[in-house]
JSON list of C-alpha atoms in Angstrom, two decimals:
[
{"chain": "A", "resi": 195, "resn": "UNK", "atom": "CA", "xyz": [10.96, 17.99, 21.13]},
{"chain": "A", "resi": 196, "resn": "UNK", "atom": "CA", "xyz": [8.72, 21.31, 21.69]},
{"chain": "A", "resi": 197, "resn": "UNK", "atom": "CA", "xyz": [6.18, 21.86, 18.97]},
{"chain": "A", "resi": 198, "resn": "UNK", "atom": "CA", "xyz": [7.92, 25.52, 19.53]},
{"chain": "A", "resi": 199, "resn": "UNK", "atom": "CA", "xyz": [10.99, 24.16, 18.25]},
{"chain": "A", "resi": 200, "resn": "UNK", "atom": "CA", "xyz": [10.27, 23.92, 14.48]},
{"chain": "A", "resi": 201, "resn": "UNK", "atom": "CA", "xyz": [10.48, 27.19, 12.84]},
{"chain": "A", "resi": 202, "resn": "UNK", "atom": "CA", "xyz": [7.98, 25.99, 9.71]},
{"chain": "A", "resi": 203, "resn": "UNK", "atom": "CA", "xyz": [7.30, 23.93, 7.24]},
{"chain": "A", "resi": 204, "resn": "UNK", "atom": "CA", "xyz": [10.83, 25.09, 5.45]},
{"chain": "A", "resi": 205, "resn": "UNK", "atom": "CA", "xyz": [12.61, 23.64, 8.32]},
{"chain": "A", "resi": 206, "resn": "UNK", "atom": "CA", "xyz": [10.90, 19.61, 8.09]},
{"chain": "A", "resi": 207, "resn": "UNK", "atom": "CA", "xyz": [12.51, 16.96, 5.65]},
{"chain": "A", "resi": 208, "resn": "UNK", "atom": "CA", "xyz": [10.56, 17.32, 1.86]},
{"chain": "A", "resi": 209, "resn": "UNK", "atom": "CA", "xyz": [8.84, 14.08, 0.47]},
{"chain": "A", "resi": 210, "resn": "UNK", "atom": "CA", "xyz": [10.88, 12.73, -1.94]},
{"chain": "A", "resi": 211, "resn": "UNK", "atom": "CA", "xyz": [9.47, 10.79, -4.90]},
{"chain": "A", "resi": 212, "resn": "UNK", "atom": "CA", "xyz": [11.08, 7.37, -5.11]},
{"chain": "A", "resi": 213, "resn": "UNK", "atom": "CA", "xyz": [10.32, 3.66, -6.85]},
{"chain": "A", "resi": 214, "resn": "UNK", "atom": "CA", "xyz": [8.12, 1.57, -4.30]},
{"chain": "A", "resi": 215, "resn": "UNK", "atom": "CA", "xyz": [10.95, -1.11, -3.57]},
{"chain": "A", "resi": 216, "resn": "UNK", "atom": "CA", "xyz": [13.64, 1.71, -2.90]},
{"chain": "A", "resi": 217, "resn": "UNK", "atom": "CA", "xyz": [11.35, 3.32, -0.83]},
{"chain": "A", "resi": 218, "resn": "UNK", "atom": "CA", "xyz": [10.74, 0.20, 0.90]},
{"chain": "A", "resi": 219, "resn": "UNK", "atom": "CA", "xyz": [14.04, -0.60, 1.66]},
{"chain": "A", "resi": 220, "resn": "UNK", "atom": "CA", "xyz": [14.49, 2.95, 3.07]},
{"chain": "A", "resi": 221, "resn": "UNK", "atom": "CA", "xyz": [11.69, 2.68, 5.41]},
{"chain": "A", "resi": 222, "resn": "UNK", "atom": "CA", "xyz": [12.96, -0.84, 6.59]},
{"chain": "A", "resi": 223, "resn": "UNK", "atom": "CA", "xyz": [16.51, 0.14, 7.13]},
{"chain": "A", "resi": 224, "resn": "UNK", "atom": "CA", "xyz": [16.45, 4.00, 7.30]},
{"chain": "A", "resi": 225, "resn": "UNK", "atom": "CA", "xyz": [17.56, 5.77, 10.94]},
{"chain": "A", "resi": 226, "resn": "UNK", "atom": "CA", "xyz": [14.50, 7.71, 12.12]},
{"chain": "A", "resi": 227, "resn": "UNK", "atom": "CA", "xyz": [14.67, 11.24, 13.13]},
{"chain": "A", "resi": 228, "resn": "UNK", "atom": "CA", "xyz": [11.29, 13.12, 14.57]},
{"chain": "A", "resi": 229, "resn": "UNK", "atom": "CA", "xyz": [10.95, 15.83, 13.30]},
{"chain": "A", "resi": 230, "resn": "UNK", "atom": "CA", "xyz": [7.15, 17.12, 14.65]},
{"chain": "A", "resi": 231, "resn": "UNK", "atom": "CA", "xyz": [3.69, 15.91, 15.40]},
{"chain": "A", "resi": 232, "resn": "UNK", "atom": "CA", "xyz": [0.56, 16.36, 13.33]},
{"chain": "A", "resi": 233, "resn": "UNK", "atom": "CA", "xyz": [-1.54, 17.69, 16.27]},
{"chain": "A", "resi": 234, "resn": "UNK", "atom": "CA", "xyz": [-4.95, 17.09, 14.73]},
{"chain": "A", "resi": 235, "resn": "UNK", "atom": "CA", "xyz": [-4.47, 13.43, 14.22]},
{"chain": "A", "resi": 236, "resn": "UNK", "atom": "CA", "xyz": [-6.50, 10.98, 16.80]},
{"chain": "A", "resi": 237, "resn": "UNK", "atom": "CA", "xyz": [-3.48, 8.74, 17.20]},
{"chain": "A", "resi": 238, "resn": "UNK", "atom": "CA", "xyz": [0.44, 9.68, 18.14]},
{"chain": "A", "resi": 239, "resn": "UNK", "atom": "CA", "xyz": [1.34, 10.57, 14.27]},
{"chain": "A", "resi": 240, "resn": "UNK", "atom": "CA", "xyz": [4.67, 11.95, 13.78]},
{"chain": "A", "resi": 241, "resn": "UNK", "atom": "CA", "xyz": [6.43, 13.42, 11.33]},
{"chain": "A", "resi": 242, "resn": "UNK", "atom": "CA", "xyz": [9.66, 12.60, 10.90]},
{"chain": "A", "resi": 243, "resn": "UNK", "atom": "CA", "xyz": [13.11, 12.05, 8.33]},
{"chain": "A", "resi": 244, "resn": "UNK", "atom": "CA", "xyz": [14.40, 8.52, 7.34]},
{"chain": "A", "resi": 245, "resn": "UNK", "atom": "CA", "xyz": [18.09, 7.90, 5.65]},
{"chain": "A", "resi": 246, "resn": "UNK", "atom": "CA", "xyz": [20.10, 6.23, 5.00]},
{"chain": "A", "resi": 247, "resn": "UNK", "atom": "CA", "xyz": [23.38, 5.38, 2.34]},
{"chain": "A", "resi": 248, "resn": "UNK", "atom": "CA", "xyz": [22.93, 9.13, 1.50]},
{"chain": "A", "resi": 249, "resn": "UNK", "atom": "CA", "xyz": [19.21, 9.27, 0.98]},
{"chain": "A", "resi": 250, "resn": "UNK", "atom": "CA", "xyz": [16.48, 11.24, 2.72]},
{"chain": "A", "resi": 251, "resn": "UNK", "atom": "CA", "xyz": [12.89, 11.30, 2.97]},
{"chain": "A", "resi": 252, "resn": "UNK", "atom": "CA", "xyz": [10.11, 12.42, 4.87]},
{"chain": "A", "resi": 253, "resn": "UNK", "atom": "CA", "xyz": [7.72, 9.67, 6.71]},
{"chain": "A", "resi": 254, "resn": "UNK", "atom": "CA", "xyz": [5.26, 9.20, 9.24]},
{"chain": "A", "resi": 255, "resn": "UNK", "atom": "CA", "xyz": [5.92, 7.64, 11.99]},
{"chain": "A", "resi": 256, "resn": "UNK", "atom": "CA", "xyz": [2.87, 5.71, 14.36]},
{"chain": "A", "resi": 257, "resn": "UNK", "atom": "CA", "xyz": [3.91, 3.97, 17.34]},
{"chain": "A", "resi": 258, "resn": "UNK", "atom": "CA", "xyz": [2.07, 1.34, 18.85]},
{"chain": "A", "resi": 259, "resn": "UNK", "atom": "CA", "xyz": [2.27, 3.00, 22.07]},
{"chain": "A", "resi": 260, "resn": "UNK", "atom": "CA", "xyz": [0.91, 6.42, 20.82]},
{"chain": "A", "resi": 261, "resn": "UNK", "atom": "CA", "xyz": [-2.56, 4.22, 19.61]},
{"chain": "A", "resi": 262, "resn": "UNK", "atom": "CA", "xyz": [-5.79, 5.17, 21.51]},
{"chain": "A", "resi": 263, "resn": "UNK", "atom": "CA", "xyz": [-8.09, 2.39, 21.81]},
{"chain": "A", "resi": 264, "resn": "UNK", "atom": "CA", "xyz": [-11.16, 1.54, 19.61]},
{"chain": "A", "resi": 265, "resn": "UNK", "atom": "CA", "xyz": [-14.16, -0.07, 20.08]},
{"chain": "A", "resi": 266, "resn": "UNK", "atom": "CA", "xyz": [-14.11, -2.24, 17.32]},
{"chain": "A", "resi": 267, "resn": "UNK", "atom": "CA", "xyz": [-10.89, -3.11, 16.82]},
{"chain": "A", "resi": 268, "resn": "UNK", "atom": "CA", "xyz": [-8.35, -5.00, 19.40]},
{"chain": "A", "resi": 269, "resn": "UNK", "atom": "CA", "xyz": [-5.77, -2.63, 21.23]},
{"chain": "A", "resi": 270, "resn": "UNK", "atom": "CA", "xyz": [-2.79, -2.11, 19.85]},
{"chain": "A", "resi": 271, "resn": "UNK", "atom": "CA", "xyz": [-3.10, -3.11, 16.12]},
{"chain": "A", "resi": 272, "resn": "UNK", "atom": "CA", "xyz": [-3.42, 0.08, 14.36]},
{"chain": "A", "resi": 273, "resn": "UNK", "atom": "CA", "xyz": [-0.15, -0.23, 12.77]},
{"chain": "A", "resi": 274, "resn": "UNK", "atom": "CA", "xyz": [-0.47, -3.90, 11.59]},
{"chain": "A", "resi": 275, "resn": "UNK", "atom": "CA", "xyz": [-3.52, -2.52, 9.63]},
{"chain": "A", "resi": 276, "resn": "UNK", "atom": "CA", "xyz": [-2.30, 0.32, 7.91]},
{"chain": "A", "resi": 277, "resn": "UNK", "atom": "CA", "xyz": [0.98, -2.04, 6.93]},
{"chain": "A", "resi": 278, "resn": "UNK", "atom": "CA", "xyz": [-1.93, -4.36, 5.77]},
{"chain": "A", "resi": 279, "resn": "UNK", "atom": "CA", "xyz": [-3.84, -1.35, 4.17]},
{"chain": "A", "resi": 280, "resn": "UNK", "atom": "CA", "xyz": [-0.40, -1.35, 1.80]},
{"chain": "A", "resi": 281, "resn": "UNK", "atom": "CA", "xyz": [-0.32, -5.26, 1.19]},
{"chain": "A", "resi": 282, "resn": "UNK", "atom": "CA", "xyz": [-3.18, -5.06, -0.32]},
{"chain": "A", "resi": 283, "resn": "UNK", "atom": "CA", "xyz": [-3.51, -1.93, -2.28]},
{"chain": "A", "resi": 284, "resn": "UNK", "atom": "CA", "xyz": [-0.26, -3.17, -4.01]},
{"chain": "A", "resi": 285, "resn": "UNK", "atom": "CA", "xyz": [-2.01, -7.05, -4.07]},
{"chain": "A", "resi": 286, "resn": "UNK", "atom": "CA", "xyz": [-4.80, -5.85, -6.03]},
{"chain": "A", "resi": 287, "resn": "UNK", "atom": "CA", "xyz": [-3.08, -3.15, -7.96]},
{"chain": "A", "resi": 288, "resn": "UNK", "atom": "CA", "xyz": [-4.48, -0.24, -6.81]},
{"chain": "A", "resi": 289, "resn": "UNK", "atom": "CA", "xyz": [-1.50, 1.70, -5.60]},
{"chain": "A", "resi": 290, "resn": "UNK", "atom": "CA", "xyz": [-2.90, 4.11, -3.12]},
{"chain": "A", "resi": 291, "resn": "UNK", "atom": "CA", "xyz": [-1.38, 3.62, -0.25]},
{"chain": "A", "resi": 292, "resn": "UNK", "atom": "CA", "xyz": [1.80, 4.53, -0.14]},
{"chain": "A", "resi": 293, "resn": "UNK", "atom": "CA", "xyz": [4.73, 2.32, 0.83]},
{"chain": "A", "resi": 294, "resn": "UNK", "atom": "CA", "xyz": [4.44, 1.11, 4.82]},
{"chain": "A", "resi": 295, "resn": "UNK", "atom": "CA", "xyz": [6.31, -1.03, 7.22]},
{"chain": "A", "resi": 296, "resn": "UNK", "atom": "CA", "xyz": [6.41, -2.10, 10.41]},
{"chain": "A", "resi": 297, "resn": "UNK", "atom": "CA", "xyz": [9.23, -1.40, 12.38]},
{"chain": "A", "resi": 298, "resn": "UNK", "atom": "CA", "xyz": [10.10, -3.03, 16.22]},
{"chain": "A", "resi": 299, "resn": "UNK", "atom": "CA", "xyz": [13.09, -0.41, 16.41]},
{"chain": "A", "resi": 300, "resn": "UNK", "atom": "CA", "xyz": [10.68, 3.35, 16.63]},
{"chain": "A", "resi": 301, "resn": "UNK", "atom": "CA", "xyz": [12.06, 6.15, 18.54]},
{"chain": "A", "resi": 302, "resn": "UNK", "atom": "CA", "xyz": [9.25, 5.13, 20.65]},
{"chain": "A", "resi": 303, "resn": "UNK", "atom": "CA", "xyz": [9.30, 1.65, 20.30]},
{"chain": "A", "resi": 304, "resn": "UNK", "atom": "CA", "xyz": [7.52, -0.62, 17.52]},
{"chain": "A", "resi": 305, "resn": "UNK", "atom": "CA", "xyz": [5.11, 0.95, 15.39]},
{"chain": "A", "resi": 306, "resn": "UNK", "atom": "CA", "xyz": [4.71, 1.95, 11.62]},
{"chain": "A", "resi": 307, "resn": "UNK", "atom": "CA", "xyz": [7.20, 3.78, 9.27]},
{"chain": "A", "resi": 308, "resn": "UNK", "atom": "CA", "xyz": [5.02, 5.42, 5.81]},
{"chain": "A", "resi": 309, "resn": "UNK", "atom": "CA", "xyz": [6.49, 7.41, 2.99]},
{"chain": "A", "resi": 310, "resn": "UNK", "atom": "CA", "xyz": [5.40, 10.96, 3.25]},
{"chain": "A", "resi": 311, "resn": "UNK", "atom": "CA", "xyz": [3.80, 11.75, -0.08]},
{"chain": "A", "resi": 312, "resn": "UNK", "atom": "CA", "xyz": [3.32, 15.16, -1.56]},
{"chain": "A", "resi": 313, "resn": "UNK", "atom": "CA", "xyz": [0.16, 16.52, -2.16]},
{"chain": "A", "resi": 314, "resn": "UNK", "atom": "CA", "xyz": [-0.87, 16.12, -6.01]},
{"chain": "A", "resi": 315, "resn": "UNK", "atom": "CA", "xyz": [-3.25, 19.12, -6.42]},
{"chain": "A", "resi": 316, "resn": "UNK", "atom": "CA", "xyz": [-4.43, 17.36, -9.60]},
{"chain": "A", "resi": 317, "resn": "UNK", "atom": "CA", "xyz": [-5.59, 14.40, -7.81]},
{"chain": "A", "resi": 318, "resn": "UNK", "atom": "CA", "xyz": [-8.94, 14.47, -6.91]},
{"chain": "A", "resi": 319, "resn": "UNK", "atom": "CA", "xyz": [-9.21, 11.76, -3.75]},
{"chain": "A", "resi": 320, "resn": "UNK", "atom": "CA", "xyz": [-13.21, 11.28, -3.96]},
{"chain": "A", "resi": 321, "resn": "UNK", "atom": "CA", "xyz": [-12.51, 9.72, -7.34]},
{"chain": "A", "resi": 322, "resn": "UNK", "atom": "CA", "xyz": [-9.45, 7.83, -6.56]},
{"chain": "A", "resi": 323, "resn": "UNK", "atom": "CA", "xyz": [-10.85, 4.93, -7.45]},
{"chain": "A", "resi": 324, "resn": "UNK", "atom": "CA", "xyz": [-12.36, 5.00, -10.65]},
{"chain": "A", "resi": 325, "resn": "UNK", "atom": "CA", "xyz": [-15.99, 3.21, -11.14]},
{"chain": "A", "resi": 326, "resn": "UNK", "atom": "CA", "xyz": [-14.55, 0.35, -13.38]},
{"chain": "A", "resi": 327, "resn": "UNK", "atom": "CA", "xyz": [-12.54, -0.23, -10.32]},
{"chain": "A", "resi": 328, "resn": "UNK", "atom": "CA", "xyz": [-15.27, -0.68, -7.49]},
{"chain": "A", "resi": 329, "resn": "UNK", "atom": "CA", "xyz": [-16.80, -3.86, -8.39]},
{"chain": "A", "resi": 330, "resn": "UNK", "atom": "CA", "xyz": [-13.35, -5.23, -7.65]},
{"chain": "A", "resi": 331, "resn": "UNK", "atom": "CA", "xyz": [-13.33, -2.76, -4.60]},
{"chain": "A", "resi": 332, "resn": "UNK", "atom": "CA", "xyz": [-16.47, -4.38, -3.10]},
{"chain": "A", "resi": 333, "resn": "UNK", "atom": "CA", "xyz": [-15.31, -7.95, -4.06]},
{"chain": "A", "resi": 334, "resn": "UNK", "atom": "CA", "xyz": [-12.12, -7.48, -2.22]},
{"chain": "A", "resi": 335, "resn": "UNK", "atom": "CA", "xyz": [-13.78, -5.74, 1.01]},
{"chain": "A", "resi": 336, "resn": "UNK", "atom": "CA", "xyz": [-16.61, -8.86, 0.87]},
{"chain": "A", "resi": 337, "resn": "UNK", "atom": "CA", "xyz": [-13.51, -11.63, 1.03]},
{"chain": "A", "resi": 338, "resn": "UNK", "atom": "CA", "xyz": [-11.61, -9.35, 3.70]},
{"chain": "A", "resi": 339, "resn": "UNK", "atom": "CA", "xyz": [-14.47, -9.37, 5.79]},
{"chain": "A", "resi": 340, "resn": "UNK", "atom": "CA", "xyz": [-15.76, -13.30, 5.48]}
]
């Protein structure tokens, strides 16, 4: 697909605002369609629509293949981290990452499927997590990283 070939934002798949396990089971089982690429992003990061039994959302698609290489992490694991990222955001009830999976059957092979969310204007992301919350933060990153 030609990045000429979209028309505008009117013409991509909306985010749709669903319950975590629906969405879940959407991004498991959906059919993915690309729809475009977000061009600034260091990684292949596509946008794209997922449905299925009559339901449509917008996600982002990563494929494994699309990953460039870091030094500090091993090749090709970008998108069992940000599925990870999810685990434990929902583990630890923090609910900021929105609902991820990992998927072997990508347009362009295995890689991660992640509900699109809408921007909230309202929500500013530098204070996400609130300072009551950051002790836990830091006790949680600590155990990750032992």
């Amino acid at each position: 697909m030609s990045e000429s070939s979209l028309s505008g934002p009117e013409s991509l798949t909306a985010p749709v605002a669903m319950p975590a396990d629906e969405a879940l089971l959407l991004l498991c089982s959906g059919e993915i369609s690309i729809e475009g690429r977000l061009v600034d992003a260091s990684n292949a990061t596509l946008y794209c629509a997922i449905s299925a039994d009559g339901v449509t959302a917008a996600c982002v698609y990563k494929p494994v293949a699309g990953e460039r290489p870091l030094w500090d992490f091993p090749d090709g694991t970008l998108a069992e981290r940000e599925v990870a990222a999810h685990a434990v955001s929902q583990a630890l009830g923090w609910d900021i990452v929105p609902p991820t999976v990992y998927r072997t059957d990508g347009p362009a092979g295995p890689g991660m499927v992640q509900l699109w969310i809408a921007e909230d204007a309202d929500v500013d992301v530098v204070r996400l997590i609130r300072p009551s919350r950051q002790r836990g933060c830091c006790a949680a990153s600590r155990s990750l990283t032992l």
